[in-house]
């Protein structure tokens, strides 16, 4: 579809905006062409104003990159913004040089410059990409998109394999992205930049088309900077088949709410049995509908449900792991008196004047030395403790880990994840094999928290 007919179609209704026409095609040389540009969109629907955004290929969300497990992915990225940026491939167990962390794995891509990303995707599943330079300022302006890695066999009709990028925005009274508060210290020191408006694939209150008596796979991606989404898949008849791109070995029916924190993904299957509308709700407080599933009759072929097989990940050896603490501290109401910065102790006033509110193990922000250096193949157990007054969503680059314990209780399902949530006072143990050489970040994916101290790194050699 060209841009004109696309615009016309999206005015006609929300359904088209959710169609898979967003998938990016390769150039003749085999590259996906991706450019960060300035663009605009109506986040509040057709009655709201146009927001100035930063977009990949002028689309909100960015174009979907869809590849096969094991495929070599080459992305020719061009920066047409006025400030440096980089692209991170979230959740991919990637070659370190291609991880896209400006200042750690590559220099930022200057305005007008290009960078070729070239990597292999070892796992099938739902992943995403986003800006990773001044992320707190770039991601919430729209720089994010889906990276879908298909299994060797595609078991869902393409119309029934639906990617939904959920995003929380802070809009002003005209329905326009509020930009004056970007980087507000108050947000950084509290729960992060929470918004007041949710979109799915950039559309406000969209209808999501489903087919009666057909199996669907829904790939949910929370691209919000700070908003934890409380979802209740069982209320619309869906089961969970995987988290953070890693498939379970069976579909799970979960009653009640399930949290989808910033950067986390959740894959669902459902087979609607009646035509009509099913609300898609956020369950924080009173259920709040932010989209509708619209089920209609179909002639299309009825495919049996084939669950994607789990990926093969290196199994942590828990007989003699290297155990390390990861204590989160700081923030408003956190009671922290001081923290270390480049080997110097700083009191609260000094910290605040430098825009630092958070620490891991008493240290604020990135140091020259890693938090730990692992030998390739070491099993690491991180025991995290949240000594702050807020929840956090902690992401490890380059690896997936099993969440093995919460508050001292071994979990029945030690799921693989790349981002785990931690509630105030909670202890969470995660385990992984440090098998991917390079320099890898550990940070809170509430991007204002990461920018104000909740970020460190480790090394594998
Ligand atoms: Cu999704 Cu360091 O990021
Ligand atoms: Cu946080």
XYZ file of C-alpha atoms and ligand atoms in Angstrom:
465
model
C 0.000 0.000 0.000
C 1.381 3.459 -0.758
C 1.257 6.204 1.776
C -1.817 7.941 0.373
C -4.039 4.940 0.293
C -2.705 3.954 3.707
C -3.757 7.275 5.167
C -7.183 6.998 3.555
C -7.621 3.490 4.856
C -6.682 4.388 8.385
C -9.182 7.233 8.403
C -11.852 4.736 7.389
C -11.478 2.688 10.549
C -9.202 1.334 13.212
C -9.189 -2.169 11.760
C -6.891 -1.365 8.878
C -4.401 0.260 11.179
C -3.911 -3.135 12.801
C -3.435 -5.093 9.608
C -0.154 -6.927 8.966
C 0.568 -4.587 6.009
C 3.057 -3.020 8.425
C 5.651 -5.743 7.806
C 8.829 -4.352 6.290
C 10.149 -5.797 3.034
C 13.865 -6.223 2.328
C 15.739 -4.253 -0.289
C 17.363 -6.057 -3.203
C 20.637 -6.222 -1.295
C 18.843 -8.010 1.523
C 18.643 -5.132 3.995
C 15.711 -3.922 5.982
C 15.837 -0.148 5.544
C 15.020 1.577 8.779
C 15.187 5.312 9.359
C 14.446 7.380 12.446
C 12.518 10.442 11.300
C 10.340 13.205 12.648
C 6.679 12.539 12.060
C 3.203 13.077 13.395
C 0.207 11.071 14.519
C -3.149 11.515 16.196
C -2.756 9.630 19.448
C -6.158 10.607 20.798
C -8.067 9.421 17.734
C -9.517 11.621 15.050
C -10.786 14.251 17.506
C -7.363 14.888 18.986
C -4.574 17.074 17.663
C -1.503 15.948 15.803
C 1.432 15.084 18.035
C 5.015 15.650 16.939
C 6.725 12.292 17.234
C 9.947 10.536 16.352
C 9.192 7.469 14.292
C 10.824 4.604 12.443
C 10.005 4.904 8.732
C 7.344 7.454 9.610
C 5.101 4.801 11.135
C 3.607 4.393 14.562
C 4.614 1.880 15.760
C 7.700 1.273 13.638
C 7.372 -1.240 10.804
C 7.250 -4.857 11.813
C 10.426 -6.768 11.083
C 9.544 -10.398 10.527
C 12.176 -13.068 10.082
C 12.715 -16.789 10.601
C 14.496 -18.463 13.491
C 18.212 -18.709 12.739
C 18.012 -16.113 10.001
C 20.685 -13.489 9.538
C 19.047 -10.088 9.891
C 20.610 -7.062 8.269
C 19.164 -3.649 8.997
C 20.534 -0.531 7.344
C 19.650 2.122 9.873
C 19.729 5.842 9.100
C 19.318 8.598 11.633
C 17.310 11.514 10.257
C 16.706 13.071 13.655
C 18.509 16.113 15.053
C 20.156 14.098 17.816
C 22.215 10.909 18.031
C 20.415 7.605 18.463
C 20.939 3.842 18.217
C 18.694 0.787 17.870
C 18.497 -1.995 20.451
C 17.003 -5.403 19.586
C 15.285 -6.162 22.848
C 15.356 -9.783 23.983
C 17.518 -11.115 21.173
C 20.464 -13.179 22.412
C 22.534 -11.157 20.048
C 26.157 -10.632 19.070
C 27.341 -7.958 21.544
C 28.564 -5.557 18.855
C 25.008 -5.419 17.464
C 23.203 -4.817 20.783
C 22.738 -1.147 19.953
C 23.639 0.364 23.325
C 25.060 3.789 22.546
C 28.162 4.384 24.612
C 28.722 0.724 25.510
C 28.521 -1.447 22.394
C 28.704 1.243 19.712
C 29.044 4.993 19.367
C 25.668 6.668 18.892
C 24.643 7.147 15.261
C 24.982 10.879 14.568
C 22.301 12.832 12.697
C 22.578 12.082 8.983
C 24.679 8.969 9.569
C 23.923 5.295 9.002
C 24.800 2.081 10.785
C 24.403 -1.487 9.542
C 23.059 -3.913 12.095
C 23.851 -7.503 11.193
C 22.897 -10.325 13.523
C 21.431 -13.802 13.779
C 18.224 -14.493 15.712
C 18.591 -17.743 17.684
C 15.109 -17.837 19.225
C 11.632 -17.790 17.710
C 9.167 -15.503 19.437
C 7.918 -11.990 20.047
C 10.655 -9.387 20.408
C 10.907 -5.673 19.760
C 13.312 -2.924 18.894
C 13.643 0.563 20.280
C 15.995 3.516 20.567
C 18.805 3.101 23.096
C 20.380 6.524 23.421
C 18.681 8.899 25.856
C 15.971 6.258 25.822
C 13.831 8.170 28.339
C 13.464 10.914 25.713
C 13.414 8.891 22.488
C 11.270 5.826 23.166
C 8.223 7.747 24.514
C 8.206 9.858 21.342
C 7.510 6.760 19.280
C 10.823 5.041 18.479
C 9.753 1.394 18.890
C 8.567 -1.481 16.708
C 8.020 -5.241 16.714
C 10.622 -7.834 15.771
C 8.865 -11.133 15.198
C 10.894 -14.294 14.775
C 8.834 -17.058 13.223
C 9.129 -20.704 14.134
C 10.360 -23.078 11.494
C 6.742 -23.954 10.854
C 4.065 -21.303 10.847
C 1.064 -22.739 12.596
C -1.310 -19.758 12.458
C -3.050 -18.215 9.484
C -1.274 -14.838 8.941
C -4.599 -13.051 9.582
C -4.812 -14.796 12.939
C -1.270 -14.011 14.088
C -1.715 -10.536 15.501
C 0.923 -8.285 17.032
C -0.379 -5.658 19.455
C 1.997 -2.984 20.697
C 0.525 -1.387 23.793
C 1.655 2.094 24.621
C 0.921 4.590 27.339
C 1.179 8.295 26.474
C 0.926 11.486 28.441
C -1.412 13.730 26.450
C -2.397 17.320 27.124
C -5.956 18.675 27.037
C -5.835 18.808 23.216
C -4.918 15.151 22.985
C -1.356 16.064 21.980
C 1.782 14.464 23.407
C 2.863 16.511 26.387
C 6.582 17.238 25.965
C 7.333 19.922 28.563
C 7.621 17.275 31.282
C 10.101 15.037 29.459
C 12.927 14.415 31.888
C 10.966 15.785 34.869
C 12.871 14.893 38.021
C 9.622 14.301 39.872
C 8.712 11.492 37.451
C 12.207 10.023 37.616
C 12.126 9.887 41.425
C 8.625 8.358 41.557
C 6.947 5.748 39.343
C 8.397 7.117 36.096
C 6.652 8.985 33.312
C 3.150 7.579 33.599
C 0.716 8.582 30.890
C -3.016 9.090 30.712
C -3.866 7.471 27.372
C -3.363 4.006 25.910
C -2.994 3.104 22.265
C -2.624 -0.220 20.491
C -0.436 -0.129 17.395
C -0.741 3.637 17.586
C -4.555 3.580 17.403
C -6.844 4.902 20.061
C -9.626 2.480 21.141
C -9.150 0.247 18.090
C -11.328 -2.649 17.028
C -9.224 -5.787 16.682
C -10.748 -8.136 14.105
C -11.009 -11.810 15.096
C -12.668 -14.780 13.418
C -15.233 -17.018 15.043
C -14.105 -20.610 15.699
C -10.542 -19.963 14.577
C -7.376 -20.097 16.662
C -5.556 -16.792 17.011
C -2.183 -15.909 18.389
C -1.926 -12.489 19.999
C 1.527 -11.094 20.596
C 1.360 -8.344 23.201
C 4.287 -5.966 23.615
C 4.312 -3.298 26.311
C 6.302 -0.438 24.799
C 5.356 2.011 27.572
C 8.105 3.865 29.400
C 6.705 3.311 32.865
C 3.185 1.882 32.854
C 2.713 -1.651 34.183
C -0.404 -3.049 32.522
C -2.628 -5.329 34.581
C -4.305 -7.586 32.055
C -6.813 -10.384 32.416
C -6.553 -12.668 29.361
C -9.008 -15.204 30.814
C -11.772 -12.564 30.636
C -11.677 -12.769 26.848
C -11.009 -16.484 26.783
C -7.274 -16.399 26.093
C -4.528 -18.645 27.428
C -0.883 -17.696 27.806
C 1.619 -19.620 25.683
C 4.792 -17.665 26.305
C 6.467 -14.677 27.916
C 9.225 -12.372 26.664
C 9.510 -14.341 23.432
C 9.983 -17.728 25.115
C 7.205 -20.252 24.516
C 5.957 -22.489 27.347
C 5.631 -26.194 26.718
C 1.880 -25.944 27.260
C -0.857 -23.277 27.155
C -1.685 -21.885 30.594
C -5.039 -20.689 31.711
C -4.522 -17.980 34.296
C -7.430 -16.638 36.308
C -7.165 -13.089 37.556
C -4.723 -10.481 36.413
C -1.284 -10.866 34.929
C 1.146 -7.994 34.849
C 2.777 -6.855 31.657
C 5.530 -4.458 32.678
C 7.382 -2.102 30.356
C 9.381 -4.087 27.754
C 7.683 -7.386 28.604
C 5.823 -9.484 26.059
C 2.999 -11.970 26.472
C 1.819 -14.382 23.795
C -1.782 -15.563 23.953
C -3.983 -17.991 22.076
C -7.745 -17.798 21.835
C -10.585 -19.213 19.788
C -13.664 -16.977 20.010
C -16.889 -18.968 20.024
C -19.380 -16.217 19.341
C -19.545 -13.254 17.028
C -19.689 -9.800 18.591
C -17.526 -7.624 20.783
C -15.176 -8.639 23.565
C -13.589 -5.837 25.596
C -9.829 -5.692 26.060
C -9.405 -4.207 29.506
C -6.845 -2.857 31.880
C -7.618 -4.165 35.347
C -5.995 -1.492 37.515
C -8.885 -0.380 39.714
C -12.166 -0.754 37.842
C -11.815 -2.646 34.533
C -11.085 -0.059 31.865
C -11.684 -0.924 28.210
C -8.996 0.364 25.851
C -9.810 -1.714 22.745
C -12.394 -4.214 21.550
C -12.012 -7.564 19.907
C -14.629 -7.773 17.171
C -15.445 -11.348 16.236
C -17.041 -12.140 12.891
C -17.883 -15.221 10.828
C -15.273 -16.486 8.420
C -14.930 -18.837 5.519
C -11.219 -19.300 6.051
C -9.792 -22.695 6.766
C -9.957 -24.010 10.318
C -6.385 -24.813 11.312
C -5.723 -26.947 14.392
C -3.927 -25.330 17.303
C -0.227 -26.100 17.129
C 1.706 -24.431 19.930
C 5.123 -23.052 19.059
C 7.852 -25.281 20.483
C 10.034 -23.803 23.263
C 13.437 -22.464 22.240
C 16.533 -24.281 23.402
C 18.297 -22.145 25.982
C 21.336 -23.039 28.099
C 20.074 -24.517 31.365
C 21.544 -22.898 34.511
C 23.435 -25.374 36.701
C 22.070 -24.622 40.161
C 24.412 -27.025 41.982
C 27.157 -24.406 42.359
C 26.075 -21.074 40.924
C 27.809 -17.757 41.422
C 25.367 -15.893 43.674
C 25.287 -12.126 43.570
C 23.006 -9.558 45.176
C 21.124 -6.897 43.220
C 19.709 -4.490 45.776
C 17.507 -1.722 44.433
C 17.414 1.420 46.525
C 16.546 5.091 46.320
C 13.666 7.066 44.894
C 11.055 9.114 46.668
C 10.047 7.630 50.029
C 12.888 5.136 49.711
C 14.729 6.428 52.773
C 18.127 6.339 51.101
C 20.760 8.600 52.704
C 23.670 8.288 50.313
C 25.019 6.363 47.332
C 28.314 5.836 45.579
C 29.168 7.519 42.316
C 32.560 6.913 40.661
C 33.960 5.768 43.997
C 32.786 8.851 45.906
C 30.005 8.834 48.469
C 27.283 11.357 47.718
C 24.552 12.521 50.062
C 20.959 12.992 48.978
C 21.403 16.645 48.029
C 24.414 15.981 45.831
C 22.655 13.067 44.218
C 19.582 15.107 43.407
C 21.629 17.937 41.956
C 23.128 15.403 39.537
C 19.728 13.931 38.676
C 20.480 10.640 40.417
C 17.804 8.988 42.513
C 18.390 5.261 42.275
C 21.124 2.724 42.901
C 21.946 -0.941 42.450
C 23.988 -2.266 45.368
C 24.496 1.290 46.617
C 26.020 2.505 43.340
C 24.218 5.016 41.117
C 24.503 4.605 37.365
C 27.195 3.220 35.106
C 30.746 2.821 36.356
C 33.871 2.127 34.303
C 34.084 -1.325 35.845
C 31.346 -3.904 35.451
C 29.194 -4.973 38.387
C 30.640 -8.461 37.799
C 32.751 -10.293 35.248
C 31.691 -13.813 34.405
C 33.583 -16.511 32.625
C 31.700 -17.805 29.641
C 29.517 -20.690 30.818
C 29.228 -19.595 34.473
C 25.817 -19.975 36.033
C 24.856 -16.704 37.713
C 22.122 -16.374 40.322
C 21.096 -12.791 40.980
C 19.191 -12.281 44.179
C 17.346 -9.016 43.798
C 15.762 -7.126 46.635
C 13.555 -4.116 46.123
C 14.229 -1.657 48.950
C 12.318 1.134 47.215
C 8.709 2.307 47.415
C 8.011 1.497 43.738
C 7.802 -1.518 41.441
C 10.552 -1.962 38.867
C 10.992 -3.948 35.657
C 14.584 -5.135 35.427
C 16.004 -6.093 32.042
C 19.192 -8.021 31.274
C 20.734 -7.604 27.871
C 21.986 -10.477 25.739
C 20.589 -13.291 27.892
C 17.370 -14.842 29.048
C 17.103 -16.032 32.637
C 14.802 -18.222 34.652
C 12.856 -16.567 37.461
C 13.338 -19.253 40.094
C 12.183 -17.747 43.391
C 9.990 -14.984 44.761
C 10.134 -14.038 48.446
C 11.972 -17.238 49.255
C 9.420 -19.497 47.560
C 10.551 -21.613 44.635
C 8.327 -20.985 41.632
C 6.378 -23.846 40.159
C 7.022 -22.443 36.684
C 10.532 -20.978 36.558
C 9.753 -19.147 33.316
C 12.370 -17.773 30.971
C 12.297 -13.992 30.764
C 14.433 -11.057 29.739
C 12.656 -8.563 32.009
C 11.356 -9.316 35.505
C 9.105 -7.315 37.781
C 9.888 -6.596 41.364
C 7.409 -5.153 43.844
C 8.428 -3.048 46.852
C 10.022 -5.276 49.548
C 10.056 -8.260 47.229
C 13.042 -10.548 46.740
C 13.350 -12.262 43.366
C 15.969 -14.797 42.354
C 16.891 -15.263 38.732
C 19.350 -17.729 37.209
C 21.096 -17.817 33.869
C 24.154 -19.074 32.070
C 26.452 -16.213 31.148
C 27.212 -17.666 27.741
C 27.203 -14.602 25.512
C 30.546 -12.773 25.459
C 30.548 -9.025 25.719
C 29.373 -6.070 27.763
C 25.731 -6.246 28.788
C 23.437 -3.833 30.563
C 21.218 -4.539 33.534
C 18.694 -1.751 34.008
C 15.204 -0.838 34.995
C 13.013 -0.552 31.896
C 11.136 2.309 33.463
C 13.317 4.513 31.366
C 13.398 7.482 33.725
C 14.652 5.184 36.484
C 17.416 3.875 34.232
C 18.411 7.449 33.354
C 18.609 8.440 37.021
C 20.804 5.657 38.356
C 19.122 2.271 37.939
C 21.552 0.974 35.406
C 24.709 -1.084 35.566
C 26.531 -3.603 33.394
C 28.266 -6.948 33.499
C 30.823 -8.591 31.357
C 31.176 -12.106 29.961
C 34.525 -13.220 28.585
Cu 14.700 -2.704 25.960
Cu 18.320 -1.677 27.531
O 16.488 -2.174 26.727
Cu 12.441 1.223 38.027
